[in-house]
Amino acid sequence: MDGPGEMAAWCTDAEAAGGAVVLSLDALPEVLDWPHLLGSGTARGGFLPGPT
């Protein structure tokens, strides 16, 4: 993923598929700096299907 624009598209696709994008962080920062979180290499994540 190259940036926040691609993250927005991924979130839209996840919502359309009935799920959510989930991120795993070592610690939740006080201020969410999405470009830093997504580009730092420290966050991990994936798709979580919604309940059926």
mmCIF file of N, CA and C in Angstrom:
data_model
loop_
_atom_site.group_PDB
_atom_site.id
_atom_site.type_symbol
_atom_site.label_atom_id
_atom_site.label_comp_id
_atom_site.label_asym_id
_atom_site.label_seq_id
_atom_site.Cartn_x
_atom_site.Cartn_y
_atom_site.Cartn_z
ATOM 1 N N MET A 1 0.844 -1.165 0.000
ATOM 2 C CA MET A 1 0.000 0.000 0.000
ATOM 3 C C MET A 1 0.892 1.231 0.000
ATOM 4 N N ASP A 2 0.617 2.156 -0.903
ATOM 5 C CA ASP A 2 1.508 3.296 -1.066
ATOM 6 C C ASP A 2 1.078 4.556 -0.337
ATOM 7 N N GLY A 3 -0.138 4.642 0.143
ATOM 8 C CA GLY A 3 -0.513 5.868 0.829
ATOM 9 C C GLY A 3 -1.956 5.878 1.269
ATOM 10 N N PRO A 4 -2.354 6.986 1.900
ATOM 11 C CA PRO A 4 -3.707 7.097 2.427
ATOM 12 C C PRO A 4 -4.797 6.959 1.368
ATOM 13 N N GLY A 5 -4.544 7.420 0.141
ATOM 14 C CA GLY A 5 -5.534 7.289 -0.925
ATOM 15 C C GLY A 5 -5.851 5.837 -1.219
ATOM 16 N N GLU A 6 -4.815 5.012 -1.249
ATOM 17 C CA GLU A 6 -5.027 3.585 -1.475
ATOM 18 C C GLU A 6 -5.716 2.949 -0.274
ATOM 19 N N MET A 7 -5.422 3.451 0.928
ATOM 20 C CA MET A 7 -6.087 2.936 2.131
ATOM 21 C C MET A 7 -7.574 3.243 2.065
ATOM 22 N N ALA A 8 -7.938 4.432 1.610
ATOM 23 C CA ALA A 8 -9.346 4.798 1.483
ATOM 24 C C ALA A 8 -10.052 3.862 0.508
ATOM 25 N N ALA A 9 -9.398 3.546 -0.594
ATOM 26 C CA ALA A 9 -9.985 2.625 -1.568
ATOM 27 C C ALA A 9 -10.134 1.234 -0.970
ATOM 28 N N TRP A 10 -9.146 0.809 -0.203
ATOM 29 C CA TRP A 10 -9.202 -0.515 0.437
ATOM 30 C C TRP A 10 -10.351 -0.567 1.441
ATOM 31 N N CYS A 11 -10.522 0.506 2.214
ATOM 32 C CA CYS A 11 -11.632 0.566 3.180
ATOM 33 C C CYS A 11 -12.978 0.529 2.473
ATOM 34 N N THR A 12 -13.098 1.227 1.359
ATOM 35 C CA THR A 12 -14.341 1.214 0.580
ATOM 36 C C THR A 12 -14.630 -0.189 0.075
ATOM 37 N N ASP A 13 -13.616 -0.875 -0.429
ATOM 38 C CA ASP A 13 -13.789 -2.247 -0.904
ATOM 39 C C ASP A 13 -14.175 -3.189 0.237
ATOM 40 N N ALA A 14 -13.543 -3.011 1.391
ATOM 41 C CA ALA A 14 -13.857 -3.853 2.549
ATOM 42 C C ALA A 14 -15.296 -3.656 2.990
ATOM 43 N N GLU A 15 -15.753 -2.409 3.018
ATOM 44 C CA GLU A 15 -17.139 -2.123 3.396
ATOM 45 C C GLU A 15 -18.106 -2.741 2.395
ATOM 46 N N ALA A 16 -17.805 -2.630 1.106
ATOM 47 C CA ALA A 16 -18.664 -3.208 0.072
ATOM 48 C C ALA A 16 -18.728 -4.727 0.190
ATOM 49 N N ALA A 17 -17.649 -5.339 0.705
ATOM 50 C CA ALA A 17 -17.608 -6.794 0.870
ATOM 51 C C ALA A 17 -18.239 -7.238 2.194
ATOM 52 N N GLY A 18 -18.726 -6.270 2.989
ATOM 53 C CA GLY A 18 -19.396 -6.616 4.236
ATOM 54 C C GLY A 18 -18.456 -6.851 5.398
ATOM 55 N N GLY A 19 -17.302 -6.205 5.372
ATOM 56 C CA GLY A 19 -16.344 -6.398 6.455
ATOM 57 C C GLY A 19 -15.702 -5.097 6.849
ATOM 58 N N ALA A 20 -14.542 -5.195 7.429
ATOM 59 C CA ALA A 20 -13.814 -4.018 7.907
ATOM 60 C C ALA A 20 -12.318 -4.241 7.766
ATOM 61 N N VAL A 21 -11.592 -3.152 7.685
ATOM 62 C CA VAL A 21 -10.138 -3.187 7.710
ATOM 63 C C VAL A 21 -9.720 -3.099 9.178
ATOM 64 N N VAL A 22 -8.816 -3.963 9.582
ATOM 65 C CA VAL A 22 -8.364 -4.019 10.970
ATOM 66 C C VAL A 22 -6.861 -3.781 11.007
ATOM 67 N N LEU A 23 -6.416 -2.909 11.909
ATOM 68 C CA LEU A 23 -4.983 -2.668 12.088
ATOM 69 C C LEU A 23 -4.553 -3.155 13.457
ATOM 70 N N SER A 24 -3.366 -3.704 13.524
ATOM 71 C CA SER A 24 -2.767 -4.123 14.788
ATOM 72 C C SER A 24 -1.549 -3.242 15.031
ATOM 73 N N LEU A 25 -1.529 -2.562 16.174
ATOM 74 C CA LEU A 25 -0.438 -1.668 16.525
ATOM 75 C C LEU A 25 0.174 -2.104 17.846
ATOM 76 N N ASP A 26 1.439 -1.784 18.044
ATOM 77 C CA ASP A 26 2.080 -2.066 19.323
ATOM 78 C C ASP A 26 1.443 -1.240 20.436
ATOM 79 N N ALA A 27 1.103 0.009 20.128
ATOM 80 C CA ALA A 27 0.468 0.914 21.088
ATOM 81 C C ALA A 27 -0.363 1.929 20.307
ATOM 82 N N LEU A 28 -1.475 2.357 20.883
ATOM 83 C CA LEU A 28 -2.327 3.349 20.253
ATOM 84 C C LEU A 28 -1.801 4.737 20.598
ATOM 85 N N PRO A 29 -1.349 5.492 19.590
ATOM 86 C CA PRO A 29 -0.829 6.827 19.876
ATOM 87 C C PRO A 29 -1.960 7.781 20.278
ATOM 88 N N GLU A 30 -1.605 8.835 20.996
ATOM 89 C CA GLU A 30 -2.612 9.825 21.393
ATOM 90 C C GLU A 30 -3.204 10.513 20.178
ATOM 91 N N VAL A 31 -2.377 10.803 19.183
ATOM 92 C CA VAL A 31 -2.825 11.448 17.949
ATOM 93 C C VAL A 31 -2.644 10.440 16.815
ATOM 94 N N LEU A 32 -3.738 10.163 16.104
ATOM 95 C CA LEU A 32 -3.667 9.213 14.992
ATOM 96 C C LEU A 32 -3.152 9.920 13.742
ATOM 97 N N ASP A 33 -1.943 9.608 13.366
ATOM 98 C CA ASP A 33 -1.327 10.135 12.152
ATOM 99 C C ASP A 33 -1.360 9.005 11.132
ATOM 100 N N TRP A 34 -2.469 8.923 10.373
ATOM 101 C CA TRP A 34 -2.689 7.796 9.463
ATOM 102 C C TRP A 34 -1.570 7.614 8.453
ATOM 103 N N PRO A 35 -1.093 8.677 7.775
ATOM 104 C CA PRO A 35 0.004 8.455 6.820
ATOM 105 C C PRO A 35 1.237 7.840 7.491
ATOM 106 N N HIS A 36 1.548 8.289 8.713
ATOM 107 C CA HIS A 36 2.700 7.709 9.418
ATOM 108 C C HIS A 36 2.424 6.254 9.805
ATOM 109 N N LEU A 37 1.241 5.998 10.372
ATOM 110 C CA LEU A 37 0.907 4.636 10.788
ATOM 111 C C LEU A 37 0.943 3.659 9.617
ATOM 112 N N LEU A 38 0.398 4.083 8.489
ATOM 113 C CA LEU A 38 0.304 3.186 7.338
ATOM 114 C C LEU A 38 1.611 3.076 6.570
ATOM 115 N N GLY A 39 2.480 4.065 6.715
ATOM 116 C CA GLY A 39 3.724 4.038 5.966
ATOM 117 C C GLY A 39 4.954 3.692 6.782
ATOM 118 N N SER A 40 4.787 3.519 8.089
ATOM 119 C CA SER A 40 5.947 3.308 8.952
ATOM 120 C C SER A 40 6.460 1.875 8.950
ATOM 121 N N GLY A 41 5.627 0.939 8.507
ATOM 122 C CA GLY A 41 6.032 -0.456 8.530
ATOM 123 C C GLY A 41 5.808 -1.130 9.871
ATOM 124 N N THR A 42 5.232 -0.417 10.849
ATOM 125 C CA THR A 42 5.018 -1.001 12.166
ATOM 126 C C THR A 42 3.597 -1.536 12.350
ATOM 127 N N ALA A 43 2.652 -1.060 11.534
ATOM 128 C CA ALA A 43 1.269 -1.521 11.638
ATOM 129 C C ALA A 43 1.078 -2.762 10.770
ATOM 130 N N ARG A 44 0.281 -3.658 11.249
ATOM 131 C CA ARG A 44 -0.106 -4.846 10.497
ATOM 132 C C ARG A 44 -1.617 -4.856 10.441
ATOM 133 N N GLY A 45 -2.171 -5.440 9.417
ATOM 134 C CA GLY A 45 -3.623 -5.451 9.330
ATOM 135 C C GLY A 45 -4.133 -6.385 8.279
ATOM 136 N N GLY A 46 -5.427 -6.330 8.114
ATOM 137 C CA GLY A 46 -6.066 -7.181 7.133
ATOM 138 C C GLY A 46 -7.558 -6.938 7.096
ATOM 139 N N PHE A 47 -8.263 -7.846 6.478
ATOM 140 C CA PHE A 47 -9.706 -7.766 6.307
ATOM 141 C C PHE A 47 -10.384 -8.694 7.308
ATOM 142 N N LEU A 48 -11.407 -8.196 7.945
ATOM 143 C CA LEU A 48 -12.191 -9.003 8.875
ATOM 144 C C LEU A 48 -13.619 -9.027 8.364
ATOM 145 N N PRO A 49 -14.151 -10.217 7.995
ATOM 146 C CA PRO A 49 -15.526 -10.280 7.518
ATOM 147 C C PRO A 49 -16.504 -9.938 8.632
ATOM 148 N N GLY A 50 -17.596 -9.301 8.245
ATOM 149 C CA GLY A 50 -18.637 -8.966 9.194
ATOM 150 C C GLY A 50 -19.435 -10.198 9.572
ATOM 151 N N PRO A 51 -20.164 -10.127 10.701
ATOM 152 C CA PRO A 51 -20.980 -11.270 11.116
ATOM 153 C C PRO A 51 -22.090 -11.543 10.103
ATOM 154 N N THR A 52 -22.413 -12.776 9.941
ATOM 155 C CA THR A 52 -23.484 -13.138 8.995
ATOM 156 C C THR A 52 -24.679 -13.660 9.707
#
